[in-house]
Coordinates of C-alpha atoms in Angstrom, one line a residue:
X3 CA -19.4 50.2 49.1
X4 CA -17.4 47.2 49.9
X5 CA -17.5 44.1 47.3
X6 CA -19.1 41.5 49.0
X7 CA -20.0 37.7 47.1
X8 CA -22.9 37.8 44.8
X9 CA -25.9 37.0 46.5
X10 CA -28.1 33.9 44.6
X11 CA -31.1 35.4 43.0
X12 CA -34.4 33.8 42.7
X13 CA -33.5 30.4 40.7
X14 CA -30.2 30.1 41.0
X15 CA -30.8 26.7 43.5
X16 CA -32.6 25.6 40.7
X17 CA -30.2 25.8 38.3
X18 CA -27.3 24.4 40.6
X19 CA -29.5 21.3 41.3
X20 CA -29.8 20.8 37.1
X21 CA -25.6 21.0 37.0
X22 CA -25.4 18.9 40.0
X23 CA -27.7 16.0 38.2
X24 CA -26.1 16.5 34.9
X25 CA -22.3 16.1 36.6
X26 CA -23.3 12.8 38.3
X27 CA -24.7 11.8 34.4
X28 CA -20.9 12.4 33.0
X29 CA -19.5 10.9 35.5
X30 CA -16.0 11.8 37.0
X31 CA -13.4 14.1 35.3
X32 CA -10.5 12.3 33.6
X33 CA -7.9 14.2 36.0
X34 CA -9.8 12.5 38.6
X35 CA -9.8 8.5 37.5
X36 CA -7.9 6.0 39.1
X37 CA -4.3 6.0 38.6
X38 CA -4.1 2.8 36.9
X39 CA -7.0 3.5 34.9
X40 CA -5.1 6.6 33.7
X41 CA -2.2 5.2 33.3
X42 CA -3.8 2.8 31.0
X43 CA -5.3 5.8 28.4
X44 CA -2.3 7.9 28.4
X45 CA 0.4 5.4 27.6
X46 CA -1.8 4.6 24.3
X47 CA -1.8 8.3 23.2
X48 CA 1.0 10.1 20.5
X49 CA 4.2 11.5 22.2
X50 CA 2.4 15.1 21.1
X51 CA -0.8 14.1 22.9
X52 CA 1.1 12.8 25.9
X53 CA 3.3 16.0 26.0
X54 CA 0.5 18.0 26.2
X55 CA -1.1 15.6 29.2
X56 CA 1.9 16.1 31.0
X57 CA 0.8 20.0 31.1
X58 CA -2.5 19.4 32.5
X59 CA -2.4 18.7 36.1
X60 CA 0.0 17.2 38.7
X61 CA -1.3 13.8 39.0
X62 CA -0.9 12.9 35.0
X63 CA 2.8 14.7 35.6
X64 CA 3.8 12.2 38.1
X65 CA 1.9 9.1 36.3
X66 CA 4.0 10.5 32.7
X67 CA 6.7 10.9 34.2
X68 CA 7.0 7.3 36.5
X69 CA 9.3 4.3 35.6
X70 CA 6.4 2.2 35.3
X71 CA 5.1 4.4 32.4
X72 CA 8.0 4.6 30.3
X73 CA 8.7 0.6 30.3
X74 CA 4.7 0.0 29.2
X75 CA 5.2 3.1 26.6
X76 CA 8.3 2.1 25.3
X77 CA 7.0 -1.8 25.2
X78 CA 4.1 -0.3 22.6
X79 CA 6.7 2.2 21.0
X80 CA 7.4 2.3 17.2
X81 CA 10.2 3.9 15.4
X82 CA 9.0 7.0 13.8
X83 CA 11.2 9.5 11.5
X84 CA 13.3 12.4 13.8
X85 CA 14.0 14.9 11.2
X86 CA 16.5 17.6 12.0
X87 CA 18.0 20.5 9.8
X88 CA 21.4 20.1 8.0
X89 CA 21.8 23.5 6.7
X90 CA 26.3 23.6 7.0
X91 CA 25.9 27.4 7.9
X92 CA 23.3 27.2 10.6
X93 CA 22.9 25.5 13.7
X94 CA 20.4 23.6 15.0
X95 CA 19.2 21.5 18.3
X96 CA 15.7 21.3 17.2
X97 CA 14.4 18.0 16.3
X98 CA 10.8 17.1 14.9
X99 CA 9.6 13.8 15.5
X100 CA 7.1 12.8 12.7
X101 CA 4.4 11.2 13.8
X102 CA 1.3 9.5 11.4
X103 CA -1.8 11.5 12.2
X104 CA -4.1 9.7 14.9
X105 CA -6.5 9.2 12.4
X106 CA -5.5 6.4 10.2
X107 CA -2.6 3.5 10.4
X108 CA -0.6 5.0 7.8
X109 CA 1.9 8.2 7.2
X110 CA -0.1 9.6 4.4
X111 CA -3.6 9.2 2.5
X112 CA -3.6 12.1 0.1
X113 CA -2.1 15.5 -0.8
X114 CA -0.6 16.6 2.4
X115 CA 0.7 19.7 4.4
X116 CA 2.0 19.0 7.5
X117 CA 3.0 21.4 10.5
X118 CA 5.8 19.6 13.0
X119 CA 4.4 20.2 15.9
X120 CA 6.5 17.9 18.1
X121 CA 9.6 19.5 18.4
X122 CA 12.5 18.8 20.6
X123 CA 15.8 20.5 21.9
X124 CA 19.3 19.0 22.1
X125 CA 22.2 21.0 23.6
X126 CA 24.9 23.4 21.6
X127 CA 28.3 21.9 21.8
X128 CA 29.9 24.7 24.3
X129 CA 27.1 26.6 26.1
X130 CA 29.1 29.0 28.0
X131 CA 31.1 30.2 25.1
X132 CA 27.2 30.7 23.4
X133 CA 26.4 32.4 26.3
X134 CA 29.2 34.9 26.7
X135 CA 28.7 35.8 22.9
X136 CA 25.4 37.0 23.5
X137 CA 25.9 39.1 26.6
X138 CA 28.9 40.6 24.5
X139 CA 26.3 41.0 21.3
X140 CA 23.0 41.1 21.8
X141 CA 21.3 38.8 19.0
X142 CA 18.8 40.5 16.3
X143 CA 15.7 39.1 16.0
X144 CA 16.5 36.6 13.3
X145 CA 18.1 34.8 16.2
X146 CA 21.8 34.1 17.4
X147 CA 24.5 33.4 14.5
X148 CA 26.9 30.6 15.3
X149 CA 29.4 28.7 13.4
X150 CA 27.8 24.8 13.1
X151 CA 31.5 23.4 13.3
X152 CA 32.3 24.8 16.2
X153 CA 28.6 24.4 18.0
X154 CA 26.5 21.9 16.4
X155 CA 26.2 18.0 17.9
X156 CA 25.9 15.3 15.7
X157 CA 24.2 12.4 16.5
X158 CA 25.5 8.9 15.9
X159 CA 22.9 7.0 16.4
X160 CA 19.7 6.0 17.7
X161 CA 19.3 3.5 20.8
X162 CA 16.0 2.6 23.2
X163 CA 15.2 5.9 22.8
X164 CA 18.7 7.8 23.8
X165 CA 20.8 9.6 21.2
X166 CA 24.2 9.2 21.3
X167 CA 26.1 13.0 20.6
X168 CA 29.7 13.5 19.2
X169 CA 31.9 16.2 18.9
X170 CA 31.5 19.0 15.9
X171 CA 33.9 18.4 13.2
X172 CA 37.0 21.0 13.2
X173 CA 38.1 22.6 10.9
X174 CA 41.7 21.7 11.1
X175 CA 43.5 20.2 7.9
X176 CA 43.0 16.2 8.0
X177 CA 41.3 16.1 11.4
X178 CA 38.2 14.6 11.8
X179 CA 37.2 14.7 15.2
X180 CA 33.7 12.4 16.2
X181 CA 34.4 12.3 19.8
X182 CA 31.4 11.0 21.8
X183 CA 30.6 13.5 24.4
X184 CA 26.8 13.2 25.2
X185 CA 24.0 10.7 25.9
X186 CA 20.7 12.7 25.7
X187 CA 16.8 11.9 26.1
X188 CA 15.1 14.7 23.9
X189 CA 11.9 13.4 24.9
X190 CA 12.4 14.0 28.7
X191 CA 14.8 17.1 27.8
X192 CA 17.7 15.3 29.6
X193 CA 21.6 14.5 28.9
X194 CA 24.7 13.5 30.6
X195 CA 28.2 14.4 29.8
X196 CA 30.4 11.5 29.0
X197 CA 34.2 11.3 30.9
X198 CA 37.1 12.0 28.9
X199 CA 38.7 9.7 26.7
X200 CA 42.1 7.6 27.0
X201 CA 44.8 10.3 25.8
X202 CA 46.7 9.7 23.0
X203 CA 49.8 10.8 21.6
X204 CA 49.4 14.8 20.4
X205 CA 51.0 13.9 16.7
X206 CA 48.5 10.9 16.6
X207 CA 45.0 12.4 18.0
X208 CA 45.5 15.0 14.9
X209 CA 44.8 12.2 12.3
X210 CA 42.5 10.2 13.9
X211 CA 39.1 9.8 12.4
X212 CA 36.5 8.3 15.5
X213 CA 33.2 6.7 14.8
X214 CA 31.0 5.7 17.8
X215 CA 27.9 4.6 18.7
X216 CA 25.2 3.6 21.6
X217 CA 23.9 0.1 22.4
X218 CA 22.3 -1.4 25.4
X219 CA 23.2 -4.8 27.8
X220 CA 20.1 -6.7 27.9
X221 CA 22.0 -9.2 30.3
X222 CA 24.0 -6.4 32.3
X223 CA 20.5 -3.8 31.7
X224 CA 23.6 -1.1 31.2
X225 CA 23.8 1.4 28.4
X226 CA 27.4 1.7 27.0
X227 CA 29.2 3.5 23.9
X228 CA 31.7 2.3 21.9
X229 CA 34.2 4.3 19.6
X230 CA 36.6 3.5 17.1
X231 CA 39.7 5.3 16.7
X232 CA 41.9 5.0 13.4
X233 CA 44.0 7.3 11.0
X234 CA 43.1 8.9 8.2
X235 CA 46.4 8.0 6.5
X236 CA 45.7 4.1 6.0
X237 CA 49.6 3.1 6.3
X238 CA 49.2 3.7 10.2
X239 CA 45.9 2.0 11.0
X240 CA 47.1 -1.3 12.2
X241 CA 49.6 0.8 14.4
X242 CA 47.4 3.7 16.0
X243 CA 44.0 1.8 15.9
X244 CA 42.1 1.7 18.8
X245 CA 39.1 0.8 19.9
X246 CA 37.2 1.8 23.9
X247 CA 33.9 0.8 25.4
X248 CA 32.3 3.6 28.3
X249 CA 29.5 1.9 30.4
X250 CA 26.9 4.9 31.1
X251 CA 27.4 6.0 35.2
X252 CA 31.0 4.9 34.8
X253 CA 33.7 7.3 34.9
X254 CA 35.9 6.0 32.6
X255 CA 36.5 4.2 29.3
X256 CA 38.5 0.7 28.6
X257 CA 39.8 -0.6 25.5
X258 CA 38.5 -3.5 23.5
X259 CA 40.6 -6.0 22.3
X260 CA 40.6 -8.3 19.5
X261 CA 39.2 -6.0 17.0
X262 CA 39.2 -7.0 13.1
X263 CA 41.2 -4.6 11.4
X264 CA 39.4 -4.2 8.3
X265 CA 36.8 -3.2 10.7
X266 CA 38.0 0.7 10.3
X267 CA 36.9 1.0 6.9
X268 CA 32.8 1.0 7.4
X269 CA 29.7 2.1 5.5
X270 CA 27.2 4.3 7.4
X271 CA 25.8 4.7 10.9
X272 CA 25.2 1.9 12.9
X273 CA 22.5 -0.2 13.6
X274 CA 21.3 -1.4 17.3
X275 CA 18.9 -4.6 17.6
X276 CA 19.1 -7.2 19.8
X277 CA 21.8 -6.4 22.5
X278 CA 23.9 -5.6 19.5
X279 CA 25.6 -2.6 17.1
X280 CA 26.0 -3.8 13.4
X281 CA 27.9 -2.0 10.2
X282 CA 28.3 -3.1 6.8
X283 CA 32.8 -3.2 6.7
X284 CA 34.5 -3.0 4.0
X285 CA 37.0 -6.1 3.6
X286 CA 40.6 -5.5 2.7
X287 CA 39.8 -7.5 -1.0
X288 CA 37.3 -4.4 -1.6
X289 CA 33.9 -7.2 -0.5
X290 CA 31.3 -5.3 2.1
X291 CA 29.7 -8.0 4.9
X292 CA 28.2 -6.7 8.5
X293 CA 29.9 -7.6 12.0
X294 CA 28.5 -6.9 15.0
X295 CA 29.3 -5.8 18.7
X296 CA 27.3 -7.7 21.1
X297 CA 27.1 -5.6 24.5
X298 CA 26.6 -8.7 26.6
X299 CA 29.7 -10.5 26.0
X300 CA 31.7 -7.4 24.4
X301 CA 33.0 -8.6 21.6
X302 CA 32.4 -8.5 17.9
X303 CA 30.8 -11.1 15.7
X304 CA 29.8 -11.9 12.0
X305 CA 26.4 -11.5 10.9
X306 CA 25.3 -13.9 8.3
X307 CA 24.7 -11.7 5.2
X308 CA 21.7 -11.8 2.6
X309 CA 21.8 -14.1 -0.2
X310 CA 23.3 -11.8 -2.8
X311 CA 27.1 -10.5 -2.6
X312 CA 27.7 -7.4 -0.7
X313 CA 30.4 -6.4 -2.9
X314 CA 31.9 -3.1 -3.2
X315 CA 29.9 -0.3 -5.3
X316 CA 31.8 1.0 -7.9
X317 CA 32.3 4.9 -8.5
X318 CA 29.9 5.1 -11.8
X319 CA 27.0 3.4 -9.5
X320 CA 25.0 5.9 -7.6
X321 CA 23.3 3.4 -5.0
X322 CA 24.5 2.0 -1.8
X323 CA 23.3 -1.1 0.7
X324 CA 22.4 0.8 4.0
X325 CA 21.4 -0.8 7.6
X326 CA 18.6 -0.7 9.3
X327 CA 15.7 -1.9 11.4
X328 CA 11.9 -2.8 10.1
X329 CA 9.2 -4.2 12.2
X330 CA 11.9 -5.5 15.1
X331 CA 13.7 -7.3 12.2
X332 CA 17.1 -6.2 10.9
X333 CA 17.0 -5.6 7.3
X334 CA 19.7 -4.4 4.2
X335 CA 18.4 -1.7 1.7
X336 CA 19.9 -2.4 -1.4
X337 CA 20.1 0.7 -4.0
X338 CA 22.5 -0.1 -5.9
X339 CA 20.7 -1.4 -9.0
X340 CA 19.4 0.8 -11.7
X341 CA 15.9 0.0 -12.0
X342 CA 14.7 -1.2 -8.9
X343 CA 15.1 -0.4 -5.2
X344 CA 15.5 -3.9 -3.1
X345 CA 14.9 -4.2 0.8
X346 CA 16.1 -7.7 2.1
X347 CA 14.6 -8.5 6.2
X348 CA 16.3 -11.5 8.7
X349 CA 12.8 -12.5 10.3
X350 CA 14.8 -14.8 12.0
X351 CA 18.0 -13.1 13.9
X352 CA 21.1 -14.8 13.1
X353 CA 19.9 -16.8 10.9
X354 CA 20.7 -17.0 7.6
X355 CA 17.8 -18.6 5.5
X356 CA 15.2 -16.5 7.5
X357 CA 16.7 -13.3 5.0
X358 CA 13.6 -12.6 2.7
X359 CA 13.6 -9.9 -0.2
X360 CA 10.2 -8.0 1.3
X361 CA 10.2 -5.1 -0.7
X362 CA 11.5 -4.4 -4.3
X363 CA 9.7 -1.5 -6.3
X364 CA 10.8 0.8 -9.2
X365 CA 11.8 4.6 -7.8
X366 CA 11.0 6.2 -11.2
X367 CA 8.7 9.1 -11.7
X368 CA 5.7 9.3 -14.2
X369 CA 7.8 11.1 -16.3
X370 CA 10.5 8.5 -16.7
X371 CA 13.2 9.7 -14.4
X372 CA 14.8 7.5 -12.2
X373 CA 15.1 8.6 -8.2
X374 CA 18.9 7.5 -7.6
X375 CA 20.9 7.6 -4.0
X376 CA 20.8 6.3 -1.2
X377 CA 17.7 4.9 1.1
X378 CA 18.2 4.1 4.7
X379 CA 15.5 2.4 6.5
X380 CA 13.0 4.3 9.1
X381 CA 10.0 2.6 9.8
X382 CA 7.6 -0.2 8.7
X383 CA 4.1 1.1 9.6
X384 CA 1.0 -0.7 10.7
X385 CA -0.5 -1.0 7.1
X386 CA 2.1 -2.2 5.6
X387 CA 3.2 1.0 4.6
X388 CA 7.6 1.5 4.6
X389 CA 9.1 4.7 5.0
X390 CA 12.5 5.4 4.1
X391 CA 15.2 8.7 4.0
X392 CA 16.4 9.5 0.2
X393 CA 19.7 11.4 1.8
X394 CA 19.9 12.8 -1.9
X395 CA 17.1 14.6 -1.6
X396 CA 16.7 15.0 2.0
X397 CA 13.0 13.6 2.3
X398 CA 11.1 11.0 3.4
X399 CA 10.6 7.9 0.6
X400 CA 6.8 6.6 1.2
X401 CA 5.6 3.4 -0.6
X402 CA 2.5 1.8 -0.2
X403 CA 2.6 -2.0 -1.6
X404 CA -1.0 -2.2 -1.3
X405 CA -1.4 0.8 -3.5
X406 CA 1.2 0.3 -5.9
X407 CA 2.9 3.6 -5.6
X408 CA 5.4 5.8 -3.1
X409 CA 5.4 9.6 -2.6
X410 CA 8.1 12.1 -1.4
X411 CA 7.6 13.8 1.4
X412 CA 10.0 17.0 1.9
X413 CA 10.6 19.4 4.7
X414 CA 10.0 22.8 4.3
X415 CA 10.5 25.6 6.4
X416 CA 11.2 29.6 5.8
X417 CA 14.8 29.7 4.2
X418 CA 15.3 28.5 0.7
X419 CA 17.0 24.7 -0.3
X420 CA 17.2 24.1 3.2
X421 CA 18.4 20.7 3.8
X422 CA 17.3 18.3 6.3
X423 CA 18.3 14.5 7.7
X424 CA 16.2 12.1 9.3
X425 CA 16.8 9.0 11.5
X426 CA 14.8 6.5 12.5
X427 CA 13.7 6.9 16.5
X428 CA 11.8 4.9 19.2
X429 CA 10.8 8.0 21.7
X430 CA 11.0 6.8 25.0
X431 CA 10.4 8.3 28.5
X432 CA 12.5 6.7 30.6
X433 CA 14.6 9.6 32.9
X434 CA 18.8 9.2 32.2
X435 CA 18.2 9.6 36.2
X436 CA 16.6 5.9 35.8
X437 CA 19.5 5.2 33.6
X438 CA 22.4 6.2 35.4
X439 CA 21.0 5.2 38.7
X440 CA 23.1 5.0 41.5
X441 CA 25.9 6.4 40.5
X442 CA 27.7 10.1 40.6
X443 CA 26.6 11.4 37.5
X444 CA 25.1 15.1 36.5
X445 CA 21.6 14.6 34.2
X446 CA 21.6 18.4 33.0
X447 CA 18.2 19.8 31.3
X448 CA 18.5 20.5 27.7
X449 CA 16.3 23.6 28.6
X450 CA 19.3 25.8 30.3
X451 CA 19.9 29.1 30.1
X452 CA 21.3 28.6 26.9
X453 CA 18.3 27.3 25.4
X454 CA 16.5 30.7 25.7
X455 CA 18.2 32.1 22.6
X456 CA 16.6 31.2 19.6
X457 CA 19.4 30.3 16.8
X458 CA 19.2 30.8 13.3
X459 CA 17.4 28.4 11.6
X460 CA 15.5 27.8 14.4
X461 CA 12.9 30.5 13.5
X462 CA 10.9 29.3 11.3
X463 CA 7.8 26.4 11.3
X464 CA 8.9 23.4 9.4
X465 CA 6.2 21.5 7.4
X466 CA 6.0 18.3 5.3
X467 CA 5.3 18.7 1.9
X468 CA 4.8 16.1 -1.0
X469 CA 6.9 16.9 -3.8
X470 CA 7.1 16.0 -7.2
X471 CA 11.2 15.1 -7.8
X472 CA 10.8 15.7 -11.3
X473 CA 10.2 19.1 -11.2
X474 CA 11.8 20.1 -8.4
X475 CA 15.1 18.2 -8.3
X476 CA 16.4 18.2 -11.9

């Protein structure tokens, strides 16, 4: 007997009339509201809510994944940790953005477990090499083994969003090699391959140690990288120095003159606010102060410093003065004392007398011990709430003025005194398409065929975990 559609039964045009009234009662469906009204709700939502949106239909994919909506997001972003794994025998491309739960305005209320759900992918250093090992060795189930050296990308810094990838270090005697090769979006699971370099001399490029980072022309509205080439021997830095800017869409790089030679010697990642990159340099006299690179103008400038001396920490002090960024304001965390951490903020950029010592509280446990090392700057949070990265320690440094007390927050996963690092990231979702626009330039996915094989360390869920660093750290 053929199957044939179900004949109603006695009722049924009843029961379709109820559904019918009780639709028109609650209204539309949210995949059917105006665009602008939808745009409006889903630009206020976490990057973990939005991610899942994006999933849900066409019409919230195209609204997500618009211009429009990455400016308003962006405009309303905040700078949240991006924790990644640092274990020296594993690689990783997995980042975790950490986000405050949606429930209250600050990181963390109580006792706290917390799965890192949002997870996102940067690319190996040399996929096709990955890729050629695995057809030649099938990978067990633990995932595929790869030497981080050779494979693993390190990220410079943080800018509107973008990271800015270099080169793996080699292991070649004296050779430090922090070549800028990558601009990626890990929100949008995009990245762009940067042009080759200006070529040196063979003998040269063997002992050059590069630093770069990513910063942004307001004025221009043009991404660009800068890197900074010297020696490791210090005899030949005034001779081999060198220092090239690479505007993103560009094939090519140009050097940068004028550069302050005691610029080579710096302290940390850098910092971008403001059209700007800043360090902390250490002077030839042995002082630390911060320059900048402003973007617009390309050229570098002094920053006036905090009120106290930035001199240089001596080897029996554990502490160091780190960069950063806290509520839009660029600020210096001061660890070097013994007793108390310090966090000084310009409210007022470029100015001076707007520096203000905003946060200064005692890192010492109930049992007397004192939390040394160095704290760089993550996030200020809507209750007043700071968050900083103990790199000591590898977790996340929560204080609570209000309160009167901080908490460590550690992540955890499968494998035993795994390490991690964290960095302080505004998620954007702006398309490298967007950002490049116009010009010849290949935005590959992060997602390739590479990105199918699961590495090691990249196997296992990674929580949050308060600690207590008395009894698990000494």
């Amino acid at each position: 007997m053929a199957r044939g559609r179900k004949r109603k039964g006695f009722g049924d045009k009843e029961v379709d009339g109820v559904e019918d009234k009780q639709n028109q009662y609650l209204g539309r469906p949210l995949t059917e509201l105006p665009a602008r009204i939808s745009l409006n709700i889903l630009v206020r939502l976490s990057v973990k809510r939005i991610l899942i949106c994006k999933r849900v239909c066409k019409t919230w994919r195209n609204i997500i994944s618009s211009p429009e909506f990455a400016k308003l997001h962006f405009a309303r972003g905040e700078a949240f940790p991006l924790v990644r794994s640092a274990a020296p025998s594993r690689v990783s491309r997995t980042l975790y953005l950490v986000e405050p739960p949606e429930h209250c305005s600050g990181f963390y209320d109580g006792p706290i477990k917390m799965k890192l759900d949002t997870k996102l992918k940067i690319p190996v250093y040399d996929e096709e090499m990955v890729i050629e090992s695995v057809e030649m060795d099938p990978p067990p189930k633990s995932g595929v083994k790869l030497r981080a050296e050779h494979h693993e990308l390190k990220i410079a810094n943080s800018c509107n969003g973008l990271l800015c990838l270099c080169e793996p270090t080699l292991d070649f005697p004296f050779k430090v090699w922090r070549n800028p090769i990558a601009v990626c979006n890990p929100i949008t699971g995009e990245y762009i391959n940067l042009p080759d370099p200006i070529e040196w001399d063979r003998d040269t490029k063997r002992s050059l140690s590069i630093h770069c980072g990513l910063g942004f022309s307001p004025k221009m509205n043009q991404h660009k990288v800068i890197r900074f080439c010297e020696p490791l021997v210090s005899w030949e830095r005034e001779s081999c120095s060198m220092t090239e800017i690479h505007t993103l869409g560009t094939g090519s790089w140009k050097r940068v003159r004028n550069v302050p030679s005691s610029l080579y010697y710096k302290n940390g990642s850098p910092t971008y606010l403001n059209g700007s990159l800043h360090w902390i340099y250490t002077e030839e006299k042995g002082s630390n102060t911060i320059v900048s690179f402003n973007f617009d103008i390309e050229k570098f400038q002094s920053v006036p410093p905090p009120p106290f001396k930035l001199w240089k920490i001596d080897k029996e002090m554990t502490g160091e003065w780190v960069l950063g960024v806290l509520g839009g304001c660029l600020c210096v965390c001061d660890g070097s004392g013994f007793e108390k951490l310090k966090i000084w903020v310009m409210k007022e950029y470029g100015v001076q007398e707007s520096w203000s010592k905003e946060f200064c509280f005692i890192t010492q446990t109930n049992e007397g011990r004192w939390i040394y090392g160095t704290y760089d700057p993550i996030c200020l949070l809507r209750n007043g709430a700071v968050v900083l990265f103990h790199s000591s320690s590898g977790a996340l440094f929560y204080h609570d003025p209000k309160k009167h007390g901080f908490k460590f927050l550690k992540p955890q996963d499968g494998y035993k005194s795994s390490p991690y690092v964290a960095i302080a990231h505004i998620p954007s979702f702006i398309s490298l398409k967007d950002v490049v626009k116009g010009h010849n330039m290949a935005v590959l996915p992060t997602k390739s065929r590479c990105a199918e094989f699961k590495l090691q360390g990249e196997c296992k869920d990674v929580f949050l975990v308060e600690e207590d660093p008395a009894k698990t750290w000494f």
